[in-house]
Coordinates of C-alpha atoms and ligand atoms in Angstrom, one line a residue:
M19 CA 6.3 -4.6 -7.2
Q20 CA 9.3 -7.3 -7.3
R21 CA 12.0 -6.0 -10.1
F22 CA 13.0 -8.5 -12.4
E23 CA 16.5 -7.9 -14.9
N24 CA 14.7 -9.4 -17.7
A25 CA 11.4 -12.0 -18.7
R26 CA 14.1 -14.2 -18.2
E27 CA 14.7 -14.3 -14.9
A28 CA 11.2 -13.5 -13.5
A29 CA 9.6 -16.6 -15.8
L30 CA 12.4 -18.6 -14.3
A31 CA 12.4 -17.1 -10.6
L32 CA 8.2 -17.5 -10.2
R33 CA 7.4 -20.1 -12.5
P34 CA 4.4 -18.5 -13.2
D35 CA 0.6 -20.3 -14.9
E36 CA -0.7 -16.6 -14.9
P37 CA 0.4 -14.2 -17.5
V38 CA 2.3 -11.9 -15.6
Y39 CA 2.4 -7.9 -16.9
G40 CA 6.1 -6.9 -17.5
F41 CA 6.3 -3.2 -16.9
R42 CA 8.8 -1.2 -18.0
P43 CA 8.9 2.7 -16.0
E44 CA 11.7 4.0 -17.4
V45 CA 11.7 2.9 -20.9
L46 CA 7.5 4.8 -20.8
K47 CA 8.8 7.6 -19.2
A48 CA 11.4 7.5 -22.3
D49 CA 9.0 7.4 -24.7
A50 CA 6.9 10.6 -23.5
R51 CA 9.4 12.3 -23.3
N52 CA 10.5 11.7 -26.3
F53 CA 7.4 12.3 -27.9
M54 CA 6.9 15.4 -25.9
A55 CA 9.9 17.0 -27.7
M56 CA 9.6 16.7 -30.9
F57 CA 5.8 17.4 -31.0
P58 CA 5.7 21.4 -30.8
G59 CA 2.5 22.2 -28.6
K60 CA 0.8 20.2 -26.0
T61 CA 0.5 17.0 -25.6
A62 CA -2.2 14.5 -24.2
Y63 CA -1.9 11.1 -23.1
A64 CA -5.1 9.3 -24.4
V65 CA -5.6 7.3 -21.7
K66 CA -7.9 4.3 -23.1
T67 CA -4.6 3.5 -25.0
N68 CA -3.7 2.0 -21.0
G69 CA -5.5 3.8 -18.5
E70 CA -3.6 1.8 -15.7
E71 CA -3.4 3.8 -12.1
L72 CA 1.0 2.7 -12.4
V73 CA 1.0 3.9 -16.0
L74 CA -1.1 7.3 -15.5
R75 CA 0.9 8.1 -12.5
T76 CA 4.6 7.8 -14.2
L77 CA 3.6 9.3 -17.4
V78 CA 3.1 12.5 -14.1
E79 CA 6.1 11.6 -13.0
A80 CA 7.4 11.9 -16.9
G81 CA 6.2 15.8 -16.5
V82 CA 3.0 14.7 -18.6
T83 CA 0.3 17.8 -17.3
A84 CA -2.6 17.1 -20.1
F85 CA -4.8 14.0 -20.8
D86 CA -6.8 13.2 -22.8
V87 CA -10.1 11.5 -21.9
A88 CA -13.4 9.7 -22.4
S89 CA -15.6 8.6 -20.0
P90 CA -16.3 9.6 -15.8
G91 CA -14.1 6.3 -15.9
E92 CA -11.6 7.7 -17.0
F93 CA -11.3 11.6 -15.4
A94 CA -11.7 9.6 -12.0
A95 CA -8.4 8.0 -12.8
V96 CA -6.3 10.9 -14.3
R97 CA -7.7 12.8 -10.8
A98 CA -6.6 9.6 -8.7
V99 CA -3.3 10.6 -11.0
S100 CA -3.0 14.4 -10.4
A101 CA -4.5 17.0 -8.9
D102 CA -4.2 19.7 -11.4
A103 CA -3.9 17.4 -14.2
E104 CA -5.6 18.8 -17.6
M105 CA -8.5 17.2 -18.8
L106 CA -9.2 17.4 -22.8
Y107 CA -12.6 15.4 -23.4
M108 CA -12.0 14.7 -26.8
H109 CA -14.8 12.3 -27.5
P110 CA -17.3 13.2 -30.3
V111 CA -20.5 11.5 -28.5
K112 CA -21.3 11.9 -24.9
A113 CA -24.4 11.2 -22.3
Q114 CA -25.4 14.9 -21.0
S115 CA -25.5 13.9 -17.7
D116 CA -21.7 13.0 -18.3
I117 CA -20.7 16.2 -19.6
R118 CA -22.1 17.9 -16.3
L119 CA -19.8 16.1 -14.5
A120 CA -17.1 17.0 -16.6
L121 CA -17.5 20.5 -15.9
E122 CA -18.6 20.4 -12.7
K123 CA -16.6 18.4 -10.9
Y124 CA -13.4 18.0 -13.0
G125 CA -12.7 21.1 -14.5
V126 CA -13.1 20.7 -18.3
R127 CA -12.6 22.8 -19.9
V128 CA -11.6 21.7 -23.7
I129 CA -14.2 18.6 -25.4
A130 CA -14.9 18.0 -28.9
V131 CA -18.1 18.0 -31.4
D132 CA -19.1 16.6 -34.3
H133 CA -23.0 17.0 -34.2
E134 CA -24.9 19.6 -33.3
D135 CA -27.2 17.9 -31.2
E136 CA -23.1 17.7 -29.2
V137 CA -23.7 21.4 -29.7
T138 CA -27.3 21.3 -27.9
K139 CA -25.9 19.0 -25.5
L140 CA -22.6 21.2 -24.5
S141 CA -25.0 25.1 -24.5
R142 CA -27.4 23.0 -22.0
V143 CA -24.9 22.1 -19.6
V144 CA -23.0 25.5 -19.8
R145 CA -26.4 27.3 -19.3
A146 CA -27.4 25.5 -15.8
L147 CA -24.2 25.9 -14.2
D148 CA -24.3 29.3 -15.4
L149 CA -20.1 28.9 -16.9
D150 CA -18.7 31.9 -19.2
P151 CA -18.5 30.1 -23.1
G152 CA -15.8 31.4 -23.4
A153 CA -14.2 29.7 -20.3
L154 CA -14.6 27.0 -22.5
T155 CA -12.5 25.7 -25.8
V156 CA -15.1 23.8 -28.1
F157 CA -13.2 21.4 -31.3
V158 CA -15.1 20.9 -34.2
R159 CA -13.5 17.7 -35.3
I160 CA -13.4 17.2 -38.9
Q161 CA -13.6 13.9 -41.2
T162 CA -10.3 12.9 -42.0
K163 CA -8.7 10.2 -44.5
G164 CA -6.7 7.7 -44.4
S165 CA -4.9 4.3 -44.4
A166 CA -4.3 2.7 -40.4
A167 CA -5.0 -0.3 -38.4
Y168 CA -7.9 0.9 -37.2
E169 CA -9.7 3.7 -39.3
L170 CA -11.9 6.2 -37.4
S171 CA -13.5 8.7 -39.9
K172 CA -15.6 5.7 -40.3
K173 CA -17.7 6.7 -37.1
F174 CA -16.9 9.8 -36.0
G175 CA -16.4 13.6 -37.8
A176 CA -17.8 16.4 -39.3
G177 CA -17.7 16.4 -43.3
P178 CA -15.6 19.9 -44.0
A179 CA -18.5 21.7 -44.6
Y180 CA -20.6 21.0 -41.6
A181 CA -17.8 21.3 -39.9
V182 CA -17.9 24.7 -40.7
E183 CA -21.1 25.5 -40.2
L184 CA -20.8 23.6 -35.9
A185 CA -18.2 26.0 -35.6
E186 CA -20.1 29.6 -36.5
R187 CA -22.7 28.1 -35.1
L188 CA -20.1 27.4 -31.5
N189 CA -18.2 31.0 -32.4
R190 CA -21.9 32.1 -32.0
A191 CA -22.4 30.6 -29.4
G192 CA -19.4 32.9 -27.8
H193 CA -16.9 29.7 -26.7
K194 CA -13.7 29.7 -28.4
V195 CA -13.0 27.0 -31.6
G196 CA -10.6 24.9 -32.7
L197 CA -10.5 22.0 -35.0
C198 CA -9.2 18.4 -34.5
F199 CA -9.0 15.3 -35.7
H200 CA -7.8 11.4 -35.4
V201 CA -6.5 10.1 -38.5
G202 CA -7.1 6.1 -36.8
S203 CA -4.9 4.1 -34.5
Q204 CA -1.4 2.5 -36.2
I205 CA -1.3 5.1 -39.3
Q206 CA 0.5 3.4 -42.3
D207 CA 1.0 5.9 -44.2
P208 CA 3.1 8.9 -43.5
D209 CA 1.1 11.1 -46.1
T210 CA -2.0 10.7 -43.4
Y211 CA -0.6 13.9 -41.4
E212 CA -0.7 16.3 -44.4
R213 CA -4.2 14.9 -45.8
A214 CA -6.0 15.8 -42.7
L215 CA -4.0 18.9 -42.5
A216 CA -5.7 20.1 -45.7
S217 CA -8.8 19.5 -44.4
A218 CA -8.2 21.6 -41.8
D219 CA -7.1 24.7 -43.4
W220 CA -9.6 24.4 -46.0
V221 CA -12.2 24.3 -42.7
R222 CA -10.2 27.1 -41.5
N223 CA -10.3 29.2 -44.9
R224 CA -13.8 29.5 -44.4
I225 CA -15.1 30.4 -41.1
S226 CA -14.9 34.3 -40.1
F227 CA -13.0 34.3 -37.1
K228 CA -9.6 33.2 -35.3
L229 CA -9.2 29.3 -34.7
A230 CA -8.2 29.0 -31.2
G231 CA -6.3 25.4 -31.4
L232 CA -5.8 22.8 -33.8
D233 CA -5.6 19.6 -32.5
V234 CA -4.3 16.7 -34.2
G235 CA -5.0 13.3 -32.8
G236 CA -3.8 10.3 -31.9
G237 CA -2.5 7.7 -34.2
F238 CA 1.1 8.2 -34.8
P239 CA 2.9 4.2 -35.4
A240 CA 4.6 2.4 -32.9
E241 CA 7.6 0.2 -33.5
Y242 CA 5.9 -4.0 -33.8
G243 CA 7.6 -6.9 -35.9
H244 CA 7.4 -7.4 -39.4
D245 CA 7.0 -10.9 -41.7
P246 CA 10.1 -12.7 -42.7
N247 CA 7.9 -14.3 -45.6
R248 CA 6.4 -11.0 -46.1
R249 CA 7.6 -7.9 -48.7
H250 CA 8.2 -5.3 -45.4
R251 CA 6.3 -1.4 -45.9
E252 CA 8.9 0.2 -44.6
M253 CA 7.4 3.1 -42.8
P254 CA 9.7 6.1 -41.7
S255 CA 10.4 6.5 -38.2
L256 CA 8.7 8.2 -35.7
E257 CA 11.1 11.0 -35.9
E258 CA 10.8 11.1 -39.7
I259 CA 6.9 11.2 -39.5
M260 CA 6.7 13.8 -37.0
S261 CA 9.8 16.5 -38.8
R262 CA 7.4 15.8 -41.7
L263 CA 4.4 17.0 -39.2
R264 CA 6.0 20.4 -38.2
A265 CA 6.6 21.0 -41.7
D266 CA 3.2 20.0 -43.3
L267 CA 2.4 22.3 -40.3
K268 CA 4.2 25.1 -41.6
E269 CA 3.4 25.4 -44.7
Y270 CA -0.8 25.7 -43.7
Q271 CA 0.7 27.8 -41.3
F272 CA -1.2 26.0 -38.5
E273 CA 2.0 27.2 -36.6
G274 CA 0.5 30.6 -35.1
I275 CA -2.2 28.4 -33.0
P276 CA -1.8 26.9 -30.0
L277 CA -1.2 22.7 -31.1
V278 CA -2.2 19.7 -29.7
A279 CA -1.9 16.4 -30.1
E280 CA -3.2 12.7 -28.5
P281 CA -0.6 10.1 -28.4
G282 CA -1.3 6.9 -26.9
R283 CA 0.4 3.6 -28.5
V284 CA 3.4 5.2 -29.7
V285 CA 4.2 6.3 -26.0
V286 CA 3.1 3.0 -23.8
A287 CA 3.8 0.0 -26.4
R288 CA 7.4 -0.4 -26.0
A289 CA 6.3 -0.9 -22.5
F290 CA 4.8 -3.3 -21.3
S291 CA 6.0 -6.9 -22.2
L292 CA 3.2 -10.3 -21.4
I293 CA 4.9 -13.0 -20.4
V294 CA 2.8 -16.6 -21.8
R295 CA 3.0 -19.9 -20.6
V296 CA 2.2 -23.0 -23.4
L297 CA -0.3 -25.1 -21.0
L298 CA 0.0 -27.9 -23.9
R299 CA 1.5 -27.8 -27.0
K300 CA -0.5 -30.3 -29.2
G301 CA 1.1 -30.6 -32.7
R302 CA 1.1 -27.2 -34.2
R303 CA -1.0 -25.6 -31.7
L304 CA 0.2 -23.9 -29.1
Y305 CA -2.8 -23.1 -26.1
I306 CA -1.6 -20.3 -24.2
N307 CA -2.9 -18.4 -20.8
D308 CA -4.3 -15.7 -22.6
G309 CA -6.3 -14.5 -26.0
I310 CA -8.4 -12.1 -27.6
W311 CA -10.8 -12.0 -24.2
A312 CA -8.1 -10.8 -22.6
S313 CA -4.3 -9.2 -24.0
L314 CA -4.3 -10.5 -27.2
S315 CA -7.4 -8.6 -29.2
D316 CA -5.3 -5.8 -30.2
S317 CA -3.0 -8.0 -32.2
W318 CA -6.2 -10.2 -33.4
T319 CA -8.3 -7.2 -34.6
G320 CA -6.0 -4.8 -35.6
K321 CA -3.1 -7.1 -37.4
I322 CA 0.1 -6.2 -35.6
T323 CA 2.4 -8.4 -35.9
L324 CA 4.5 -8.0 -32.2
P325 CA 7.8 -9.4 -31.7
A326 CA 8.5 -12.9 -29.3
R327 CA 11.3 -14.3 -27.1
F328 CA 11.2 -18.0 -27.1
I329 CA 11.8 -18.7 -22.5
P330 CA 12.6 -22.4 -22.8
D331 CA 11.7 -23.6 -18.8
P332 CA 15.2 -26.0 -18.3
A333 CA 13.1 -28.3 -16.3
I334 CA 12.3 -30.0 -19.8
R335 CA 15.7 -32.0 -20.3
S336 CA 14.3 -33.3 -23.5
R337 CA 13.5 -31.7 -26.7
N338 CA 12.8 -32.6 -30.5
G339 CA 13.4 -30.3 -33.1
N340 CA 16.4 -27.4 -33.8
E341 CA 16.1 -24.1 -31.2
N342 CA 17.9 -21.8 -35.0
N343 CA 14.2 -23.4 -36.7
I344 CA 11.7 -20.8 -36.4
V345 CA 8.9 -22.4 -37.5
P346 CA 4.4 -21.4 -37.2
F347 CA 2.6 -22.4 -34.7
K348 CA -1.4 -21.4 -34.4
V349 CA -2.0 -20.2 -31.1
C350 CA -5.8 -20.8 -29.1
G351 CA -6.7 -18.4 -26.2
A352 CA -7.2 -20.0 -22.5
T353 CA -11.0 -19.5 -22.8
C354 CA -13.4 -22.6 -23.6
D355 CA -14.7 -20.3 -26.2
S356 CA -14.1 -21.0 -30.0
V357 CA -13.7 -17.9 -31.3
D358 CA -10.6 -18.1 -28.7
I359 CA -8.3 -18.3 -31.1
L360 CA -5.6 -15.6 -33.3
S361 CA -6.0 -15.3 -36.2
R362 CA -2.2 -15.4 -36.8
P363 CA -0.1 -17.5 -36.4
F364 CA 3.2 -16.9 -33.6
W365 CA 6.3 -17.9 -35.1
L366 CA 8.5 -19.4 -32.7
P367 CA 11.1 -22.3 -32.3
E368 CA 10.3 -25.7 -33.4
T369 CA 11.5 -26.9 -30.0
V370 CA 8.5 -25.2 -28.4
D371 CA 6.9 -26.9 -25.6
T372 CA 4.6 -28.2 -23.1
G373 CA 5.9 -25.7 -20.1
D374 CA 7.7 -23.2 -21.6
W375 CA 7.6 -19.4 -21.8
I376 CA 7.0 -16.6 -24.2
E377 CA 7.1 -13.2 -23.6
I378 CA 5.6 -10.7 -26.4
G379 CA 7.3 -7.5 -26.6
H380 CA 5.7 -3.8 -27.4
I381 CA 2.6 -4.6 -26.1
G382 CA 1.9 -1.9 -23.5
A383 CA -1.2 -0.5 -25.6
Y384 CA -4.9 -2.1 -25.9
S385 CA -4.3 -4.5 -24.8
L386 CA -4.2 -5.2 -21.1
S387 CA -6.7 -2.0 -20.8
L388 CA -9.1 -4.7 -22.9
R389 CA -8.9 -7.3 -22.0
T390 CA -12.1 -8.8 -19.9
R391 CA -13.0 -11.2 -16.8
F392 CA -14.7 -13.8 -19.7
N393 CA -15.3 -17.0 -18.8
G394 CA -13.0 -16.5 -15.3
F395 CA -9.4 -15.4 -16.8
Y396 CA -8.2 -11.6 -16.0
P397 CA -4.2 -11.3 -15.9
D398 CA -4.0 -9.3 -13.4
T399 CA -0.6 -9.8 -12.5
F400 CA 2.7 -7.3 -12.5
I401 CA 6.3 -6.5 -12.2
E402 CA 8.7 -4.3 -12.5
I403 CA 11.6 -5.1 -16.0
T404 CA 14.2 -3.0 -15.6
T405 CA 15.9 -3.5 -19.4
P406 CA 14.1 -3.0 -22.6
F407 CA 12.8 -5.3 -24.3
E408 CA 14.8 -5.0 -27.6
E409 CA 18.2 -5.4 -25.2
G410 CA 18.8 -8.5 -24.0
D411 CA 18.7 -11.3 -26.0
V412 CA 17.4 -11.7 -29.7
P413 CA 14.0 -12.5 -30.2
Q414 CA 13.1 -14.8 -32.0
G415 CA 9.7 -15.5 -33.2
F416 CA 6.8 -12.9 -33.5
A417 CA 3.5 -13.9 -32.0
S418 CA 0.5 -12.8 -35.1
L419 CA 1.9 -12.6 -38.7
E420 CA -0.1 -11.7 -41.7
T421 CA 0.7 -14.6 -42.9
M422 CA 0.3 -17.9 -42.4
A423 CA 3.5 -18.7 -45.2
A424 CA 3.4 -22.6 -44.1
E425 CA -0.3 -23.3 -44.7
Ligands
PLP513 C1 -8.3 6.2 -29.6 C2 -7.3 7.8 -29.8 C3 -6.8 8.5 -29.9 C4 -5.2 7.6 -29.6 O1 -4.9 7.0 -30.4 P1 -3.7 6.1 -31.2 O2 -3.5 5.4 -32.4 O3 -2.8 5.1 -30.3 O4 -2.3 6.8 -30.8 C5 -6.4 10.1 -29.3 N1 -7.5 10.6 -29.6 C6 -8.5 10.0 -29.4 C7 -9.9 11.0 -29.7 C8 -8.8 8.7 -29.9 O5 -9.7 8.1 -29.5

C-alpha cells in the first residue's frame, strides 16, 4: 500500500479520479488500545462496523483477541487473520445452519438469543454435535431504551419478564447464562448505559442462579463534526462515558461478573478518511465520485456530520470567491440514481470547483462495509496515511450537516 503523510500530498501525487480510502493503522491501534485500557472486561470488536482484512489484522496486532461476529462471512474473516481469536456470535436471530457452522467449524462458545425459537435451534445443534451445554455461554439479549443515532431495540431484545423466562430455560438446559444488550449506535444521551444496566439488574434479581456474564454491547460514540449553525449538543468524552459506566457497573454490583463490550464505531471511525473528487460543480451543487450506495450511506441515514478538508487542485488557476467563506453545497453521488443525493449539505469554501478534492474525515465506521457495486461504482483503492486527520491544517468544512441553514 502506498504511504503518504497526509491526504493533500496523496491527492496531489495520485490525482485520483476514484475515491481513495486513507487508512491510519496507528490511529486504529491507539483507539483500540485506549478502549481496552478503559473498559473493565473483555473487548470484542464488532466486525460489521468495518470487516476489512487490513482492519482486523491491525486490531489483532493491537492486542484485540475477541470479535463480535454475525455471519459465516464474518467467522471466516476473523479466522483468516487469527487462528485463535475468540468469536462471540451475538446476532440474536440466526439460521440454524449458521449456528452449526459456528459451533462445529469455528469453535464458537458464546452466543446470544432473544427468543425461545432461537433456544430451540441452539439445542438442536448442541444435541446433534453432542456438545456439553455447560461449555456454552448463552447471552439473553434484553431490550433497552435510549437515544442513539440508530435505535436497535425496535428490532432485537427480549422484554425483561420474558428475558427472565428465557434465562431460566437456558439454565435448566445446562448452559452458562449471561445478559447482553445493545443500546444502539452512536448514543446521544449519556444516561443510556445506566438505564440498560437497571433493566439488566431487574432481570438478574428475578433469576434463580448466578449470571455468567454481562455484555454491554456497543454504541459508544465516535467524535464527529457538528453544525456550526446549530446549538451543539455536548456529549461527554469517551473517557467520561467510560468512567460513568464503570461507576454504574459498581453501583449495580456487576463488577464481580465477567464483563464484555462490543465496540465498533468508536474503535474504527478515526482510522479512515476518504478522498473524493468533485466531478462537476453546477452552481451550489457538487457531483462527487462517491455517494449513498458507496461510502456515505451512514452519514445519510444516521444524520452524521463528518469533518471535511478542502484540497484544491493547483492546476486550477483562477477561482471565484473567497476561500475563507464556508458555504453549503448540495451533494450528488456518483450513480445515475436520483435517490443518490445526500440529505445534508457539505460546507466548504465557496471556491471549490470541478476537479478539486475533499477529504472526509472519521469515516472508518459503516462506510466501506456498506458500499455496493450499484451502477458499477465500487471504491476499492486504499492508501496509508501517517498523520491523524485532526493534525495538520484545520479542516475547513463539514460533510453532511443537520440543517441546511441557507435553504
Ligand atoms: C453493530 C453492533 C455492535 C457495534 O455497535 P457500535 O455502535 O458500532 O459500537 C455491537 N454489538 C452488536 C450486537 C451489534 O449489532
